[in-house]
Amino acid sequence: MTSPAGARARLYDIIKSKSFVRGFIVLASGKESDHYFDMKPSMFDPEGAELLAELIYARLADVEADIVGGLEMGAVPLITPVSIVSRRAGRPLPGFFVRKTVKDHGTKKLIDGLSDVKGKRVVIVEDVTTTGGSAMQAVEALTAAGAVITLVISILDREEGAAALYEKAGIPFQSLFKASDFLNA
């Protein structure tokens, strides 16, 4: 494993080159912006995926957790790499994801990948948070299923309300980067 500072610096470069775009965009929150962070190219890059998993897992050192997952689609590319790193570190964290809507066929699950989350301590991962609403959908579904949320962690916080939302809800929140890290560079 690369040093945390070295891994973060390298991941910053990957995100800046592959995922940071300036230009008009409408965000999932409905807000308009003059910049955008499309994390998929960084999450699907082999080096990016590895660094993300290592850095997210490192943030979980002092977090009580049994499982790791989040809302489709932002969390899905993060879940398996984090689970793999956790296993290699001797603390296996099985993964799962929360669907935005219940499947209308098959098992008709809202929470998929695990048979039961009741009583489990959960870390929610997310690619980008703006207001925090997307990851909060996962929080609400998991809480309704009896899980306990111990952390929401995002690759990047756009600094537009997510931290306040989770603080108000009493849920710890962290991010690997903030939008200002890129906007002020």
JSON list of C-alpha atoms in Angstrom, two decimals, residues 27-158:
[
{"chain": "A", "resi": 27, "resn": "LEU", "atom": "CA", "xyz": [-26.70, 18.40, -10.75]},
{"chain": "A", "resi": 28, "resn": "ALA", "atom": "CA", "xyz": [-28.74, 15.52, -9.30]},
{"chain": "A", "resi": 29, "resn": "SER", "atom": "CA", "xyz": [-29.90, 17.97, -6.62]},
{"chain": "A", "resi": 30, "resn": "GLY", "atom": "CA", "xyz": [-31.41, 20.15, -9.36]},
{"chain": "A", "resi": 31, "resn": "LYS", "atom": "CA", "xyz": [-28.87, 22.91, -8.74]},
{"chain": "A", "resi": 32, "resn": "GLU", "atom": "CA", "xyz": [-26.99, 24.46, -11.65]},
{"chain": "A", "resi": 33, "resn": "SER", "atom": "CA", "xyz": [-23.20, 24.63, -11.55]},
{"chain": "A", "resi": 34, "resn": "ASP", "atom": "CA", "xyz": [-20.25, 25.84, -13.62]},
{"chain": "A", "resi": 35, "resn": "HIS", "atom": "CA", "xyz": [-18.21, 22.75, -12.72]},
{"chain": "A", "resi": 36, "resn": "TYR", "atom": "CA", "xyz": [-18.81, 19.04, -12.42]},
{"chain": "A", "resi": 37, "resn": "PHE", "atom": "CA", "xyz": [-17.18, 16.00, -10.89]},
{"chain": "A", "resi": 38, "resn": "ASP", "atom": "CA", "xyz": [-17.93, 12.84, -12.89]},
{"chain": "A", "resi": 39, "resn": "MET", "atom": "CA", "xyz": [-16.22, 10.26, -10.69]},
{"chain": "A", "resi": 40, "resn": "LYS", "atom": "CA", "xyz": [-16.98, 7.25, -12.89]},
{"chain": "A", "resi": 41, "resn": "PRO", "atom": "CA", "xyz": [-13.79, 7.59, -15.01]},
{"chain": "A", "resi": 42, "resn": "SER", "atom": "CA", "xyz": [-11.68, 7.75, -11.82]},
{"chain": "A", "resi": 43, "resn": "MET", "atom": "CA", "xyz": [-13.59, 4.90, -10.12]},
{"chain": "A", "resi": 44, "resn": "PHE", "atom": "CA", "xyz": [-13.26, 2.63, -13.16]},
{"chain": "A", "resi": 45, "resn": "ASP", "atom": "CA", "xyz": [-9.59, 3.43, -13.70]},
{"chain": "A", "resi": 46, "resn": "PRO", "atom": "CA", "xyz": [-7.58, 0.49, -12.25]},
{"chain": "A", "resi": 47, "resn": "GLU", "atom": "CA", "xyz": [-5.21, 2.73, -10.29]},
{"chain": "A", "resi": 48, "resn": "GLY", "atom": "CA", "xyz": [-8.03, 5.07, -9.28]},
{"chain": "A", "resi": 49, "resn": "ALA", "atom": "CA", "xyz": [-10.17, 2.18, -8.01]},
{"chain": "A", "resi": 50, "resn": "GLU", "atom": "CA", "xyz": [-7.29, 0.79, -5.97]},
{"chain": "A", "resi": 51, "resn": "LEU", "atom": "CA", "xyz": [-6.36, 4.15, -4.43]},
{"chain": "A", "resi": 52, "resn": "LEU", "atom": "CA", "xyz": [-9.99, 4.97, -3.64]},
{"chain": "A", "resi": 53, "resn": "ALA", "atom": "CA", "xyz": [-10.46, 1.63, -1.89]},
{"chain": "A", "resi": 54, "resn": "GLU", "atom": "CA", "xyz": [-7.25, 2.03, 0.11]},
{"chain": "A", "resi": 55, "resn": "LEU", "atom": "CA", "xyz": [-8.05, 5.59, 1.19]},
{"chain": "A", "resi": 56, "resn": "ILE", "atom": "CA", "xyz": [-11.67, 4.83, 2.08]},
{"chain": "A", "resi": 57, "resn": "TYR", "atom": "CA", "xyz": [-10.65, 1.75, 4.03]},
{"chain": "A", "resi": 58, "resn": "ALA", "atom": "CA", "xyz": [-7.97, 3.75, 5.88]},
{"chain": "A", "resi": 59, "resn": "ARG", "atom": "CA", "xyz": [-10.69, 6.16, 7.02]},
{"chain": "A", "resi": 60, "resn": "LEU", "atom": "CA", "xyz": [-12.57, 3.22, 8.58]},
{"chain": "A", "resi": 61, "resn": "ALA", "atom": "CA", "xyz": [-9.78, 2.32, 11.03]},
{"chain": "A", "resi": 62, "resn": "ASP", "atom": "CA", "xyz": [-11.67, 3.77, 14.00]},
{"chain": "A", "resi": 63, "resn": "VAL", "atom": "CA", "xyz": [-15.19, 3.24, 12.67]},
{"chain": "A", "resi": 64, "resn": "GLU", "atom": "CA", "xyz": [-17.37, 0.40, 13.93]},
{"chain": "A", "resi": 65, "resn": "ALA", "atom": "CA", "xyz": [-18.64, -1.33, 10.80]},
{"chain": "A", "resi": 66, "resn": "ASP", "atom": "CA", "xyz": [-19.92, -4.71, 9.71]},
{"chain": "A", "resi": 67, "resn": "ILE", "atom": "CA", "xyz": [-20.80, -3.93, 6.08]},
{"chain": "A", "resi": 68, "resn": "VAL", "atom": "CA", "xyz": [-20.17, -1.30, 3.41]},
{"chain": "A", "resi": 69, "resn": "GLY", "atom": "CA", "xyz": [-22.43, -0.11, 0.61]},
{"chain": "A", "resi": 70, "resn": "GLY", "atom": "CA", "xyz": [-24.53, 2.70, -0.74]},
{"chain": "A", "resi": 71, "resn": "LEU", "atom": "CA", "xyz": [-27.07, 3.91, -3.25]},
{"chain": "A", "resi": 72, "resn": "GLU", "atom": "CA", "xyz": [-26.91, 2.80, -6.86]},
{"chain": "A", "resi": 73, "resn": "MET", "atom": "CA", "xyz": [-25.10, 4.03, -9.05]},
{"chain": "A", "resi": 74, "resn": "GLY", "atom": "CA", "xyz": [-22.67, 6.36, -7.29]},
{"chain": "A", "resi": 75, "resn": "ALA", "atom": "CA", "xyz": [-21.61, 3.82, -4.69]},
{"chain": "A", "resi": 76, "resn": "VAL", "atom": "CA", "xyz": [-21.59, 0.64, -6.78]},
{"chain": "A", "resi": 77, "resn": "PRO", "atom": "CA", "xyz": [-18.10, 1.01, -8.32]},
{"chain": "A", "resi": 78, "resn": "LEU", "atom": "CA", "xyz": [-16.64, 1.64, -4.83]},
{"chain": "A", "resi": 79, "resn": "ILE", "atom": "CA", "xyz": [-18.19, -1.22, -2.90]},
{"chain": "A", "resi": 80, "resn": "THR", "atom": "CA", "xyz": [-16.31, -4.26, -4.22]},
{"chain": "A", "resi": 81, "resn": "PRO", "atom": "CA", "xyz": [-12.84, -2.67, -4.16]},
{"chain": "A", "resi": 82, "resn": "VAL", "atom": "CA", "xyz": [-13.37, -1.51, -0.55]},
{"chain": "A", "resi": 83, "resn": "SER", "atom": "CA", "xyz": [-14.58, -5.01, 0.41]},
{"chain": "A", "resi": 84, "resn": "ILE", "atom": "CA", "xyz": [-11.49, -6.56, -1.21]},
{"chain": "A", "resi": 85, "resn": "VAL", "atom": "CA", "xyz": [-9.11, -4.19, 0.61]},
{"chain": "A", "resi": 86, "resn": "SER", "atom": "CA", "xyz": [-10.93, -4.88, 3.90]},
{"chain": "A", "resi": 87, "resn": "ARG", "atom": "CA", "xyz": [-10.50, -8.63, 3.45]},
{"chain": "A", "resi": 88, "resn": "ARG", "atom": "CA", "xyz": [-6.81, -8.28, 2.64]},
{"chain": "A", "resi": 89, "resn": "ALA", "atom": "CA", "xyz": [-6.43, -6.15, 5.79]},
{"chain": "A", "resi": 90, "resn": "GLY", "atom": "CA", "xyz": [-8.01, -8.91, 7.92]},
{"chain": "A", "resi": 91, "resn": "ARG", "atom": "CA", "xyz": [-11.28, -7.07, 8.56]},
{"chain": "A", "resi": 92, "resn": "PRO", "atom": "CA", "xyz": [-13.68, -8.27, 5.86]},
{"chain": "A", "resi": 93, "resn": "LEU", "atom": "CA", "xyz": [-16.59, -5.90, 5.22]},
{"chain": "A", "resi": 94, "resn": "PRO", "atom": "CA", "xyz": [-19.18, -7.49, 2.92]},
{"chain": "A", "resi": 95, "resn": "GLY", "atom": "CA", "xyz": [-20.76, -5.16, 0.40]},
{"chain": "A", "resi": 96, "resn": "PHE", "atom": "CA", "xyz": [-24.30, -4.38, -0.70]},
{"chain": "A", "resi": 97, "resn": "PHE", "atom": "CA", "xyz": [-26.18, -1.66, -2.55]},
{"chain": "A", "resi": 98, "resn": "VAL", "atom": "CA", "xyz": [-29.50, 0.08, -2.19]},
{"chain": "A", "resi": 99, "resn": "ARG", "atom": "CA", "xyz": [-31.67, 0.41, -5.27]},
{"chain": "A", "resi": 100, "resn": "LYS", "atom": "CA", "xyz": [-33.41, 3.69, -6.00]},
{"chain": "A", "resi": 101, "resn": "THR", "atom": "CA", "xyz": [-36.61, 1.71, -6.55]},
{"chain": "A", "resi": 102, "resn": "VAL", "atom": "CA", "xyz": [-37.59, -1.84, -5.67]},
{"chain": "A", "resi": 103, "resn": "LYS", "atom": "CA", "xyz": [-37.03, -4.37, -8.44]},
{"chain": "A", "resi": 104, "resn": "ASP", "atom": "CA", "xyz": [-40.32, -5.27, -10.12]},
{"chain": "A", "resi": 105, "resn": "HIS", "atom": "CA", "xyz": [-39.20, -8.84, -10.80]},
{"chain": "A", "resi": 106, "resn": "GLY", "atom": "CA", "xyz": [-37.20, -11.64, -9.19]},
{"chain": "A", "resi": 107, "resn": "THR", "atom": "CA", "xyz": [-36.60, -11.10, -5.50]},
{"chain": "A", "resi": 108, "resn": "LYS", "atom": "CA", "xyz": [-38.00, -7.55, -5.57]},
{"chain": "A", "resi": 109, "resn": "LYS", "atom": "CA", "xyz": [-35.26, -6.33, -3.22]},
{"chain": "A", "resi": 110, "resn": "LEU", "atom": "CA", "xyz": [-34.54, -2.74, -2.31]},
{"chain": "A", "resi": 111, "resn": "ILE", "atom": "CA", "xyz": [-31.29, -3.67, -0.54]},
{"chain": "A", "resi": 112, "resn": "ASP", "atom": "CA", "xyz": [-29.26, -6.12, -2.60]},
{"chain": "A", "resi": 113, "resn": "GLY", "atom": "CA", "xyz": [-26.10, -8.14, -2.03]},
{"chain": "A", "resi": 114, "resn": "LEU", "atom": "CA", "xyz": [-26.87, -9.28, 1.53]},
{"chain": "A", "resi": 115, "resn": "SER", "atom": "CA", "xyz": [-29.74, -11.31, 2.86]},
{"chain": "A", "resi": 116, "resn": "ASP", "atom": "CA", "xyz": [-30.26, -9.17, 5.97]},
{"chain": "A", "resi": 117, "resn": "VAL", "atom": "CA", "xyz": [-28.91, -5.87, 7.30]},
{"chain": "A", "resi": 118, "resn": "LYS", "atom": "CA", "xyz": [-30.87, -5.79, 10.57]},
{"chain": "A", "resi": 119, "resn": "GLY", "atom": "CA", "xyz": [-28.58, -4.91, 13.47]},
{"chain": "A", "resi": 120, "resn": "LYS", "atom": "CA", "xyz": [-25.58, -4.38, 11.17]},
{"chain": "A", "resi": 121, "resn": "ARG", "atom": "CA", "xyz": [-23.29, -1.38, 11.57]},
{"chain": "A", "resi": 122, "resn": "VAL", "atom": "CA", "xyz": [-23.08, 0.25, 8.15]},
{"chain": "A", "resi": 123, "resn": "VAL", "atom": "CA", "xyz": [-20.69, 2.54, 6.31]},
{"chain": "A", "resi": 124, "resn": "ILE", "atom": "CA", "xyz": [-22.32, 4.28, 3.35]},
{"chain": "A", "resi": 125, "resn": "VAL", "atom": "CA", "xyz": [-20.00, 5.20, 0.47]},
{"chain": "A", "resi": 126, "resn": "GLU", "atom": "CA", "xyz": [-20.82, 7.78, -2.20]},
{"chain": "A", "resi": 127, "resn": "ASP", "atom": "CA", "xyz": [-19.01, 9.23, -5.18]},
{"chain": "A", "resi": 128, "resn": "VAL", "atom": "CA", "xyz": [-20.02, 12.90, -4.92]},
{"chain": "A", "resi": 129, "resn": "THR", "atom": "CA", "xyz": [-22.18, 14.67, -2.36]},
{"chain": "A", "resi": 130, "resn": "THR", "atom": "CA", "xyz": [-23.84, 18.01, -3.00]},
{"chain": "A", "resi": 131, "resn": "THR", "atom": "CA", "xyz": [-26.80, 18.37, -0.66]},
{"chain": "A", "resi": 132, "resn": "GLY", "atom": "CA", "xyz": [-26.42, 14.79, 0.63]},
{"chain": "A", "resi": 133, "resn": "GLY", "atom": "CA", "xyz": [-29.84, 13.69, -0.59]},
{"chain": "A", "resi": 134, "resn": "SER", "atom": "CA", "xyz": [-28.73, 10.69, -2.66]},
{"chain": "A", "resi": 135, "resn": "ALA", "atom": "CA", "xyz": [-26.79, 8.98, 0.12]},
{"chain": "A", "resi": 136, "resn": "MET", "atom": "CA", "xyz": [-29.59, 9.92, 2.53]},
{"chain": "A", "resi": 137, "resn": "GLN", "atom": "CA", "xyz": [-31.93, 7.70, 0.47]},
{"chain": "A", "resi": 138, "resn": "ALA", "atom": "CA", "xyz": [-29.64, 4.78, 1.32]},
{"chain": "A", "resi": 139, "resn": "VAL", "atom": "CA", "xyz": [-29.51, 5.86, 4.97]},
{"chain": "A", "resi": 140, "resn": "GLU", "atom": "CA", "xyz": [-33.31, 5.93, 5.18]},
{"chain": "A", "resi": 141, "resn": "ALA", "atom": "CA", "xyz": [-33.76, 2.53, 3.50]},
{"chain": "A", "resi": 142, "resn": "LEU", "atom": "CA", "xyz": [-31.14, 0.90, 5.71]},
{"chain": "A", "resi": 143, "resn": "THR", "atom": "CA", "xyz": [-32.46, 2.48, 8.90]},
{"chain": "A", "resi": 144, "resn": "ALA", "atom": "CA", "xyz": [-35.95, 1.25, 8.01]},
{"chain": "A", "resi": 145, "resn": "ALA", "atom": "CA", "xyz": [-34.46, -2.25, 7.59]},
{"chain": "A", "resi": 146, "resn": "GLY", "atom": "CA", "xyz": [-32.94, -2.10, 11.08]},
{"chain": "A", "resi": 147, "resn": "ALA", "atom": "CA", "xyz": [-29.33, -1.17, 10.26]},
{"chain": "A", "resi": 148, "resn": "VAL", "atom": "CA", "xyz": [-27.27, 1.39, 12.19]},
{"chain": "A", "resi": 149, "resn": "ILE", "atom": "CA", "xyz": [-25.38, 3.95, 10.09]},
{"chain": "A", "resi": 150, "resn": "THR", "atom": "CA", "xyz": [-21.92, 4.61, 11.55]},
{"chain": "A", "resi": 151, "resn": "LEU", "atom": "CA", "xyz": [-20.48, 6.77, 8.74]},
{"chain": "A", "resi": 152, "resn": "VAL", "atom": "CA", "xyz": [-21.27, 8.29, 5.36]},
{"chain": "A", "resi": 153, "resn": "ILE", "atom": "CA", "xyz": [-18.08, 8.79, 3.34]},
{"chain": "A", "resi": 154, "resn": "SER", "atom": "CA", "xyz": [-17.87, 10.48, -0.04]},
{"chain": "A", "resi": 155, "resn": "ILE", "atom": "CA", "xyz": [-15.02, 10.73, -2.51]},
{"chain": "A", "resi": 156, "resn": "LEU", "atom": "CA", "xyz": [-15.82, 14.42, -2.96]},
{"chain": "A", "resi": 157, "resn": "ASP", "atom": "CA", "xyz": [-18.01, 16.85, -1.05]},
{"chain": "A", "resi": 158, "resn": "ARG", "atom": "CA", "xyz": [-19.14, 19.76, -3.23]}
]
